[in-house]
PDB file of C-alpha atoms in Angstrom:
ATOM      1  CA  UNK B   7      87.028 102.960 123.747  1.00 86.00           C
ATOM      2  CA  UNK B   8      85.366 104.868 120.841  1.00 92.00           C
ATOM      3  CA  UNK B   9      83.344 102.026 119.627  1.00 94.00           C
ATOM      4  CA  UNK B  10      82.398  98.262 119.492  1.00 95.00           C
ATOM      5  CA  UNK B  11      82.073  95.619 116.872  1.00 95.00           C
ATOM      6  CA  UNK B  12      79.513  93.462 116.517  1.00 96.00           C
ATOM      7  CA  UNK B  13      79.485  90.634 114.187  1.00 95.00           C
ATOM      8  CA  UNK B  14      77.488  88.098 111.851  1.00 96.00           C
ATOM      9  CA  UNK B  15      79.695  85.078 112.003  1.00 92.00           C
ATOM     10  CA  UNK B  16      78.760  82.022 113.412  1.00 89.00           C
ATOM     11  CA  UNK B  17      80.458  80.807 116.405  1.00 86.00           C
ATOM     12  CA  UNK B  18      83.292  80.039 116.561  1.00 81.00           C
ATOM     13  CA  UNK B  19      84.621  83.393 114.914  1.00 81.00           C
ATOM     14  CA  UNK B  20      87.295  83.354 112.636  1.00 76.00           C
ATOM     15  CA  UNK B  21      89.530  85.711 110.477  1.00 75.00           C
ATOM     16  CA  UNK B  22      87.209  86.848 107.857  1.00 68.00           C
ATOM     17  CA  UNK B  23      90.105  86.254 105.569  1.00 68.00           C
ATOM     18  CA  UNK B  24      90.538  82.756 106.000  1.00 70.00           C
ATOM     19  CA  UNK B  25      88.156  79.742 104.618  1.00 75.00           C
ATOM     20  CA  UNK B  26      85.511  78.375 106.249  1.00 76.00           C
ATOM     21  CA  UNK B  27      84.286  82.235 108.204  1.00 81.00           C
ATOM     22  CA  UNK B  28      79.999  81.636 108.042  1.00 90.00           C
ATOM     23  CA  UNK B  29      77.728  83.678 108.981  1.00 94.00           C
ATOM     24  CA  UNK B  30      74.738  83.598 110.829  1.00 93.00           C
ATOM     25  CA  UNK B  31      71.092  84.990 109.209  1.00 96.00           C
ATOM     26  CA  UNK B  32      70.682  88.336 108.518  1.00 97.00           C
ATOM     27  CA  UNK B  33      67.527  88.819 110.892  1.00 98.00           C
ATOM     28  CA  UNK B  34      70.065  87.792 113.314  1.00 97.00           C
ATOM     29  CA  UNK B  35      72.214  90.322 113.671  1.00 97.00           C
ATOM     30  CA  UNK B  36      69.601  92.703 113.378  1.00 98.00           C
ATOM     31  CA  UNK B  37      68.533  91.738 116.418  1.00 98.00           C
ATOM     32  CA  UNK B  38      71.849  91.982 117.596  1.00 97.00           C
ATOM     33  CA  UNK B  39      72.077  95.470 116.421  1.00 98.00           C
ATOM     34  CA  UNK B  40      69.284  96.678 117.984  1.00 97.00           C
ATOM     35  CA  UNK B  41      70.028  94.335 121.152  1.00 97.00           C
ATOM     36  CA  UNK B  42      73.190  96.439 121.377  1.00 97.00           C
ATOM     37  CA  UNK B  43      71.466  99.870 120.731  1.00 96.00           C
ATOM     38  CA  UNK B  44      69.248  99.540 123.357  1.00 96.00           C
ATOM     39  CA  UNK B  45      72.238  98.143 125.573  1.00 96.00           C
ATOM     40  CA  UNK B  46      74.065 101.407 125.081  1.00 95.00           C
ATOM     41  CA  UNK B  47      74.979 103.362 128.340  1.00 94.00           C
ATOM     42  CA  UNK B  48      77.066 105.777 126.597  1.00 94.00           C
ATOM     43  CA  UNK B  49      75.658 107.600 123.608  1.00 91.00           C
ATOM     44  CA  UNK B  50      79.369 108.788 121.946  1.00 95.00           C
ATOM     45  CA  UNK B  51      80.196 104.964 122.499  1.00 96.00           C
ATOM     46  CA  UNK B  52      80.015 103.813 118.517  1.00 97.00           C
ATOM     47  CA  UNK B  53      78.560 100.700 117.597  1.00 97.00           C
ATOM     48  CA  UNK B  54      79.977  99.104 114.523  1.00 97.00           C
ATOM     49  CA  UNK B  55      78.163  96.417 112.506  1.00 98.00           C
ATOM     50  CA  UNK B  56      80.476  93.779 110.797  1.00 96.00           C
ATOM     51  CA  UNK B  57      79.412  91.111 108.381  1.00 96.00           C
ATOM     52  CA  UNK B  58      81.474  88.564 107.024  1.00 94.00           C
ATOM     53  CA  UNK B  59      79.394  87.577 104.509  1.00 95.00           C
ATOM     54  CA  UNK B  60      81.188  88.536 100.859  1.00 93.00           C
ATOM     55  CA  UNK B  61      83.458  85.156 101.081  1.00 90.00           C
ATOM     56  CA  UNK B  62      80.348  83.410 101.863  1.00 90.00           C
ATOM     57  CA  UNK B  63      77.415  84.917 100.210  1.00 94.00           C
ATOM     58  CA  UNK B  64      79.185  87.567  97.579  1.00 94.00           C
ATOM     59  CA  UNK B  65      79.051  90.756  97.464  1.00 96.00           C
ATOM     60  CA  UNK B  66      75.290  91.538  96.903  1.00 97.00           C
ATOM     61  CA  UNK B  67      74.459  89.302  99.875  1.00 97.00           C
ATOM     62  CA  UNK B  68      77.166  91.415 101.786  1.00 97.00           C
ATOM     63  CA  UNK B  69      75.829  95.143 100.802  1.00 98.00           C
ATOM     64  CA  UNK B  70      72.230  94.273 101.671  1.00 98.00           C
ATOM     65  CA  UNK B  71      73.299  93.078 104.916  1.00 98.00           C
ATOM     66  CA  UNK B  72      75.166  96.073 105.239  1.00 97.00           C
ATOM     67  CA  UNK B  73      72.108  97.944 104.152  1.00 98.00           C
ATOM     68  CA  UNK B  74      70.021  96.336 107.093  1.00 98.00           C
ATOM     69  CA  UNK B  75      72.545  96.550 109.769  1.00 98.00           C
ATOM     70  CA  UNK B  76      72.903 100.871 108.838  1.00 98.00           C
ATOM     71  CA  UNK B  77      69.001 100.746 108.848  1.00 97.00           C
ATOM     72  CA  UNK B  78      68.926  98.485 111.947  1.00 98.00           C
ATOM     73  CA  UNK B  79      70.712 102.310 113.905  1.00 97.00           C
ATOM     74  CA  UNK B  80      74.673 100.689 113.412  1.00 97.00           C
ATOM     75  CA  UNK B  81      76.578 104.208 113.468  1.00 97.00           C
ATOM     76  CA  UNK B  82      79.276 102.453 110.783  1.00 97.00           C
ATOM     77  CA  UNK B  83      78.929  99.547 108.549  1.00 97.00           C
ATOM     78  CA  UNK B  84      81.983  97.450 108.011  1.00 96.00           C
ATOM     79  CA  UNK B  85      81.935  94.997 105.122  1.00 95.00           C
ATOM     80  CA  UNK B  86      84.787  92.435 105.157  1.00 93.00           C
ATOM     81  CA  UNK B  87      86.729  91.147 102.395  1.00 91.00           C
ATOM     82  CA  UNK B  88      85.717  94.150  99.638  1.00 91.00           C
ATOM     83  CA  UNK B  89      87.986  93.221  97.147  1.00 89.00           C
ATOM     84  CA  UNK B  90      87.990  96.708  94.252  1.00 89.00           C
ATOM     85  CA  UNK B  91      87.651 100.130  94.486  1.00 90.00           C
ATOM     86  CA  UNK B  92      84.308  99.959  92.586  1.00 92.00           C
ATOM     87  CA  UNK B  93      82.868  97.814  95.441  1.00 93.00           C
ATOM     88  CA  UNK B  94      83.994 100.087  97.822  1.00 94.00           C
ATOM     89  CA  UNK B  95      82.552 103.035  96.121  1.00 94.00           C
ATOM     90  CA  UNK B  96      79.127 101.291  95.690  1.00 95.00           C
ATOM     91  CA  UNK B  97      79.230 100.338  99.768  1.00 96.00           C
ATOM     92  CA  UNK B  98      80.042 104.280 100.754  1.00 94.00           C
ATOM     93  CA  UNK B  99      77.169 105.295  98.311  1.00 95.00           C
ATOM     94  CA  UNK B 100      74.251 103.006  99.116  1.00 95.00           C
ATOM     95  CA  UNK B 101      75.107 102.515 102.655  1.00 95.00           C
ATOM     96  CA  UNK B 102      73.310 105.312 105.093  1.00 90.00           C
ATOM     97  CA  UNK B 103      76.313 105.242 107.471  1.00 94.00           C
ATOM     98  CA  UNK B 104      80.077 105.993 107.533  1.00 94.00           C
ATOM     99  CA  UNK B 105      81.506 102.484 105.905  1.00 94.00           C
ATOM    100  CA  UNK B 106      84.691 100.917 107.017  1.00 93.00           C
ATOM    101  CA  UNK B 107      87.199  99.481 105.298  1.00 92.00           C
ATOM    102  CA  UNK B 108      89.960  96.484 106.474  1.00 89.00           C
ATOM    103  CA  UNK B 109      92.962  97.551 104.187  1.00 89.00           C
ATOM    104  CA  UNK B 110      94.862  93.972 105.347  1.00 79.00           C
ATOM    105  CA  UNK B 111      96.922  93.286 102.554  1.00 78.00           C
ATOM    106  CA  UNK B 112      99.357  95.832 100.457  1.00 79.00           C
ATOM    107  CA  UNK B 113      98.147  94.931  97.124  1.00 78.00           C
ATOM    108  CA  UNK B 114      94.145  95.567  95.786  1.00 81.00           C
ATOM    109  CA  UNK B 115      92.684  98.121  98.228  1.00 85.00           C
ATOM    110  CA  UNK B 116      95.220  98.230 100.719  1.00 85.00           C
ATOM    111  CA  UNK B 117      97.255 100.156  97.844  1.00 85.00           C
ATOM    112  CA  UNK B 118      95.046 103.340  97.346  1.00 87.00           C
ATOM    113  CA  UNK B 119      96.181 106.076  99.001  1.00 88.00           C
ATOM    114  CA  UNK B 120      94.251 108.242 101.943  1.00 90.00           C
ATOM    115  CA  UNK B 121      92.496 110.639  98.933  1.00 92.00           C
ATOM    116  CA  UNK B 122      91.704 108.039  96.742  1.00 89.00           C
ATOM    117  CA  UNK B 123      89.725 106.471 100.058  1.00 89.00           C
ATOM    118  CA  UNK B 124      88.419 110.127 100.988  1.00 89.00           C
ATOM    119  CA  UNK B 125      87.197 109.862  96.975  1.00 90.00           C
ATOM    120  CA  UNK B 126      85.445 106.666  97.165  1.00 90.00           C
ATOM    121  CA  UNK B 127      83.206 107.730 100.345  1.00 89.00           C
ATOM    122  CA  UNK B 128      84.927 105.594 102.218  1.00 89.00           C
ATOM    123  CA  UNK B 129      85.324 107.089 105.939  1.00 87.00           C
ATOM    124  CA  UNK B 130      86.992 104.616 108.398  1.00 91.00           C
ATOM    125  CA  UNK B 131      90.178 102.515 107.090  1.00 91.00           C
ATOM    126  CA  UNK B 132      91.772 100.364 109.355  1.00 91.00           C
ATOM    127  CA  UNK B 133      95.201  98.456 108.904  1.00 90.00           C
ATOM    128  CA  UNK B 134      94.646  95.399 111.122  1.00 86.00           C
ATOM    129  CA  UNK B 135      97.777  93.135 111.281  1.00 83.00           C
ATOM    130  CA  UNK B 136     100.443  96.105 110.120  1.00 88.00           C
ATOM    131  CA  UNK B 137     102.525  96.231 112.946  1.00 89.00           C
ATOM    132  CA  UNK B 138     102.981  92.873 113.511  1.00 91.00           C
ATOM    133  CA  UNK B 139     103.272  91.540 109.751  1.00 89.00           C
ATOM    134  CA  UNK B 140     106.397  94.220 109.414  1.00 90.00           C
ATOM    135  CA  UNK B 141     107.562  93.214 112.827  1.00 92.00           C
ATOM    136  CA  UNK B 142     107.576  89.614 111.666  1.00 93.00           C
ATOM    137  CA  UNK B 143     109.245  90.165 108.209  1.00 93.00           C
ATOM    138  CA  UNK B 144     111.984  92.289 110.108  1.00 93.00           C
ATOM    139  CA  UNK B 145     112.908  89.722 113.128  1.00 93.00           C
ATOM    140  CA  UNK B 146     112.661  86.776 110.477  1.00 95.00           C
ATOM    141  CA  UNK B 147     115.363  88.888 108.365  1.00 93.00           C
ATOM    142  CA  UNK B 148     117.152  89.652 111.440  1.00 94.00           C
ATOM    143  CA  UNK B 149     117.250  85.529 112.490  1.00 95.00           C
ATOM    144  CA  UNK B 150     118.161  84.454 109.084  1.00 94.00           C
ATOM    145  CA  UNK B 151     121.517  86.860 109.127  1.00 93.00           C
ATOM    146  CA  UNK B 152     122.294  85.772 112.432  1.00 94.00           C
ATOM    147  CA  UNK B 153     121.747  81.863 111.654  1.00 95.00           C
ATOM    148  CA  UNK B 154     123.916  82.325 108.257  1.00 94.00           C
ATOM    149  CA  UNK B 155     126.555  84.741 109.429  1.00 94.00           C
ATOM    150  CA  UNK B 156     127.067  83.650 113.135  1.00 94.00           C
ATOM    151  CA  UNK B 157     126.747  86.926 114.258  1.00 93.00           C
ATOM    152  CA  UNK B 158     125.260  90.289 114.081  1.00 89.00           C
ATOM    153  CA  UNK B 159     127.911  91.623 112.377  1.00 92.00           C
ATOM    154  CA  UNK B 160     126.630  92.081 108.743  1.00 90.00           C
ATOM    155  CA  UNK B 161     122.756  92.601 110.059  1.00 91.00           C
ATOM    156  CA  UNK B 162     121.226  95.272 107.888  1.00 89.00           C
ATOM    157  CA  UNK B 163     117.336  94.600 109.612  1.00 87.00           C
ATOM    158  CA  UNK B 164     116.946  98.204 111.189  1.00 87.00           C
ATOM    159  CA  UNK B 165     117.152  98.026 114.826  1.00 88.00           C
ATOM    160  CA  UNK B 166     115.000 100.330 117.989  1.00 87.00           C
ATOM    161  CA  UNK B 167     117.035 101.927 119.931  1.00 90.00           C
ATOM    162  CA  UNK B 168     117.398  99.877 123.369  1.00 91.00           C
ATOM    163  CA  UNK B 169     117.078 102.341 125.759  1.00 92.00           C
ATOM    164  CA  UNK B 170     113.968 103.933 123.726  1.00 93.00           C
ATOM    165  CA  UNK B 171     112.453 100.382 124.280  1.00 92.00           C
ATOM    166  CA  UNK B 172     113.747 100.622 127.600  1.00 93.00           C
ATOM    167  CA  UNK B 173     111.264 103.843 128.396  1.00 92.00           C
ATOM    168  CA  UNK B 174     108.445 102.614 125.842  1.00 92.00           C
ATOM    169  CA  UNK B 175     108.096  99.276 128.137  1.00 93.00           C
ATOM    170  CA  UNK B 176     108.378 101.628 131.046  1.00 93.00           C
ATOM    171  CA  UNK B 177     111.827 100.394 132.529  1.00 93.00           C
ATOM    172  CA  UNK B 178     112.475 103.989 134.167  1.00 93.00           C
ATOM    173  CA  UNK B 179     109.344 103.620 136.272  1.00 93.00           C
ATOM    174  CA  UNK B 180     110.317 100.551 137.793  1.00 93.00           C
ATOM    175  CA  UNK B 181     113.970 101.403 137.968  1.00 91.00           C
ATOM    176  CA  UNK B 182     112.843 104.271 140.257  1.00 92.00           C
ATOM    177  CA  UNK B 183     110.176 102.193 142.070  1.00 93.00           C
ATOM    178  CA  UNK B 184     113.144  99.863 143.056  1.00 92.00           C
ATOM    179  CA  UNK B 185     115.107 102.607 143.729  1.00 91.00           C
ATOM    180  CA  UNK B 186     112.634 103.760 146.653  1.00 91.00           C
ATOM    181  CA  UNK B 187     112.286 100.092 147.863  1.00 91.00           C
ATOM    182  CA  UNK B 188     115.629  98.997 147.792  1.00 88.00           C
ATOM    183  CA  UNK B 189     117.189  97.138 151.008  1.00 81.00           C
ATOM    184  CA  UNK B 190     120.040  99.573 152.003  1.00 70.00           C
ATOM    185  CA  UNK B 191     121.051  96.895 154.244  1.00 59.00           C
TER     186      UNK B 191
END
């Protein structure tokens, strides 16, 4: 674990990209930055501050927040729901800390490529949701062939290899732990 995120929505969380995601006061999670800072064991261990507040409060609300939690000692600022380049520009500039970026969706930011990121200032992108969103699209193609066609015959979804799943899950581990166990009785 390289770091932890802390965060100024109310309980209960939700995504920060679906309605009704409120946040708690900003003198709040100030305390809970510094709560956290002072918690710290492990001085590499990063702590990232996360505030939910643009769908809420807009974006000024958001970059002062973002503004208190850097000043607070959070070693990266994460702003959710930034929704232009400009905005994240403005967040890498007046933000004392590495900013962070949730690049959830292909369109808008999610769109600009690894130098035009670099360009902005921004530091840390993540891609929350990838793996499973293409996973998703891919078995829903795959079920809809099957469903229409009665078979697998005409699926064009690409496949994984089965026996590279097979070592990925770690089949040949147990294979040869049931090899050494097995009754030869």
């Amino acid at each position: 674990c390289a770091a932890i995120q802390i965060e100024d929505q109310e309980s209960p969380k939700r995504c920060g990209l679906t309605a009704g995601c409120r946040v708690i006061p900003a003198e709040e999670m100030v305390r809970k930055v510094e709560v956290a800072l002072e918690a710290r064991t492990e001085p590499a261990l990063m702590l990232i501050a996360r505030t939910d507040a643009r769908a809420q409060l807009g974006f000024d609300a958001a970059l002062e927040r973002g503004r208190q939690y850097a000043q607070a000692g959070a070693d990266i600022v994460f702003i959710q729901g930034l929704e232009t380049e400009s905005e994240l520009a403005v967040v890498a500039a007046e933000i004392e800390t590495p900013c962070l970026v949730n690049l959830a969706k292909p369109a808008g930011l999610g769109s600009l490529s690894a130098d035009r990121l670099r360009a902005t200032g921004c530091r840390i992108a993540i891609y929350p949701g990838l793996g499973m969103l293409a996973a998703t699209a891919a078995m829903g193609a795959a079920y809809d062939t099957l469903r229409h066609d009665g078979s697998l015959a005409a699926l064009d979804t690409p496949l994984f290899d089965r026996e590279a799943m097979h070592r990925l899950m770690g089949f040949e581990a147990i294979w040869a732990f049931e090899e050494r166990w097995r009754d030869e009785h």
